Amino acid sequence: MFVDRHRYNLNVPQVSLADVAVAMMDADYSTHVIDHARHYNADENLAWNVSDDPNSLWMSEESIWKKGVKKNPSLAQYRNDGYGLSQVDHNFFEQVGHYLNLTDPATQSYGFGLNTEHHKYDDTESWDAGYGESAFSVDEFKQLVTDYYNKIEQPDQVKTAQNKVKAAKKALAKAKKADKKKAVKKVRRARKVKR
């Protein structure tokens, strides 16, 4: 879940576990306080209740950036300095900061967090960068998560167990039906004997 930085001739940051932790904590915080937590010195993008990948929403600010720089060419110097832009023209920064964060060439690491707790919004997504050391490529991180999931959840064993439960329920239903037939036959025999 990251922007195609190759399109901008930029490096592809690695996943940092520290950035992931910060993003998770900030997503949790921002679920209850609709604002940035500002607890850590990291670049951060937040999104609430976005049905798809929020990167497209954040990257849509590129057109605002281009129009602003066309109108005021002196802003171009802040292309890689979001903090500097926020000091010079805070309102403009508020309109383009997400885009600048995602395309900052200095970004070496990032993490993503998601809170799905039902609160004011259905979910809160947090992208944080620059807090931790690079650790894994995106593919390596995906493999680690997949391996962990398979170890903990053991999907093959779960499926096997579910099939056994299904078979046992079928056998139980069949046995109950057979017992019911036997009971009915017993009652019929008992009635014949009484007559």
C-alpha positions in Angstrom: 0.0 0.0 0.0 2.3 2.7 -1.2 2.6 5.2 -4.0 4.4 4.2 -7.2 7.5 6.2 -6.5 9.2 4.9 -9.6 6.9 7.2 -11.5 8.6 10.1 -9.8 12.1 8.7 -10.1 12.2 8.2 -6.3 13.5 5.4 -4.1 11.1 2.8 -2.7 11.2 3.1 1.1 11.4 0.0 3.2 9.0 -1.0 5.9 10.2 0.0 9.4 8.7 -1.8 12.4 9.0 1.4 14.4 7.1 3.3 11.8 4.4 0.5 11.7 4.1 0.8 15.5 3.8 4.6 15.4 1.2 4.4 12.6 -0.8 1.8 14.6 -0.7 4.0 17.7 -1.6 7.1 15.8 -4.5 5.4 14.0 -5.8 4.3 17.4 -5.4 7.9 18.8 -6.9 9.5 15.7 -9.9 7.2 15.8 -11.0 9.1 19.0 -9.4 12.5 18.3 -9.9 13.6 14.7 -6.5 15.1 14.4 -2.8 14.1 14.2 -1.4 12.8 17.5 1.9 14.6 17.1 3.5 12.2 19.7 6.4 11.2 17.4 8.6 13.1 15.1 7.4 11.5 11.9 5.7 12.5 8.7 2.1 11.4 8.8 -0.9 11.1 6.6 -4.3 10.2 8.0 -7.6 9.2 6.4 -10.9 8.4 7.9 -13.6 6.2 6.4 -11.9 5.8 3.0 -13.3 2.8 1.1 -10.2 2.3 -1.1 -6.5 2.9 -0.8 -6.1 6.4 0.7 -3.0 7.0 -1.3 -5.1 8.0 -4.4 -6.9 10.5 -2.2 -3.6 11.9 -0.9 -1.9 11.9 -4.3 -4.8 13.9 -5.8 -3.2 16.9 -4.1 -0.5 16.9 -6.8 -2.8 19.0 -9.1 -3.2 21.5 -6.3 0.6 21.6 -5.8 1.2 22.2 -9.5 -1.4 25.0 -9.7 0.0 26.7 -6.6 3.5 26.6 -7.9 2.4 27.9 -11.3 0.7 30.8 -9.5 3.6 31.4 -7.1 6.9 29.9 -8.5 8.8 30.7 -5.3 6.9 27.8 -3.6 8.8 25.3 -5.8 11.7 25.5 -3.4 9.6 23.7 -0.8 9.0 20.7 -3.0 11.1 18.5 -0.6 10.6 20.6 2.5 7.1 20.3 3.8 8.0 21.8 7.1 9.5 24.9 5.4 6.3 25.2 3.4 4.2 24.9 6.5 6.1 27.8 8.0 5.8 30.0 4.9 2.3 29.2 3.8 0.5 27.0 6.2 -2.8 27.1 4.4 -1.2 25.8 1.2 0.7 23.2 3.1 -2.6 21.9 4.5 -3.8 21.4 0.9 -0.7 19.6 -0.4 1.1 18.1 2.6 -0.1 14.5 2.1 1.2 14.6 -1.5 4.5 16.1 -0.4 4.9 13.5 2.3 4.4 10.6 -0.1 6.8 12.0 -2.7 9.5 13.2 -0.4 12.8 11.8 -1.8 14.3 11.7 1.8 11.8 9.1 2.9 13.7 5.9 3.6 11.1 4.0 5.7 7.4 4.0 6.4 4.7 2.1 8.2 1.0 1.8 8.0 -1.7 1.4 10.6 -5.4 0.7 10.5 -8.0 1.0 13.3 -11.4 -0.6 12.4 -13.0 0.2 15.7 -16.5 1.5 15.1 -16.5 5.1 16.4 -17.2 8.3 14.6 -15.9 6.7 11.4 -15.7 3.0 10.4 -11.9 3.1 10.1 -8.9 5.3 10.6 -5.8 4.8 8.4 -2.4 6.2 9.3 0.8 6.3 7.2 3.9 7.3 9.1 7.4 7.7 7.8 10.9 8.7 8.9 10.6 7.6 12.5 12.4 4.2 12.4 15.2 2.5 10.6 14.5 0.7 7.4 14.2 -3.0 8.0 12.4 -4.9 5.2 11.4 -4.5 1.6 7.7 -4.5 1.1 7.9 -8.0 -0.3 9.9 -9.2 2.6 7.4 -7.7 5.1 4.5 -9.2 3.3 6.2 -12.6 3.5 6.9 -12.2 7.2 3.2 -11.3 7.9 2.0 -14.2 5.7 4.3 -16.6 7.5 3.2 -15.4 10.9 -0.5 -15.6 9.9 0.0 -19.1 8.7 1.8 -20.2 11.8 -0.8 -18.6 14.2 -4.0 -19.3 12.3 -2.9 -22.5 10.6 -5.5 -22.2 7.9 -4.9 -25.8 6.6 -5.5 -27.2 10.1 -8.5 -25.0 10.6 -10.0 -26.1 7.3 -9.4 -29.8 8.2 -11.0 -29.3 11.6 -14.0 -27.5 10.1 -14.4 -30.4 7.7 -14.3 -32.9 10.6 -16.9 -30.8 12.5 -19.1 -30.8 9.4 -18.8 -34.6 9.0 -19.5 -35.1 12.7 -22.6 -33.0 12.5 -23.8 -35.0 9.5 -23.1 -38.3 11.3 -24.9 -37.0 14.4 -28.0 -36.0 12.3 -27.9 -39.4 10.7 -27.7 -41.2 14.0 -30.5 -39.1 15.5 -32.7 -39.9 12.5 -31.9 -43.6 12.9 -32.6 -43.5 16.6 -35.9 -41.7 15.9 -36.9 -44.5 13.4 -36.0 -47.2 16.0 -38.0 -45.4 18.7 -41.0 -45.2 16.3 -40.7 -48.9 15.6 -40.6 -49.7 19.3 -43.7 -47.6 20.0 -45.5 -49.4 17.1 -44.5 -52.8 18.4 -45.6 -51.8 22.0 -49.0 -50.7 20.7 -49.4 -54.0 18.8 -48.6 -56.0 22.0 -51.1 -54.0 24.0 -54.0 -54.8 21.7 
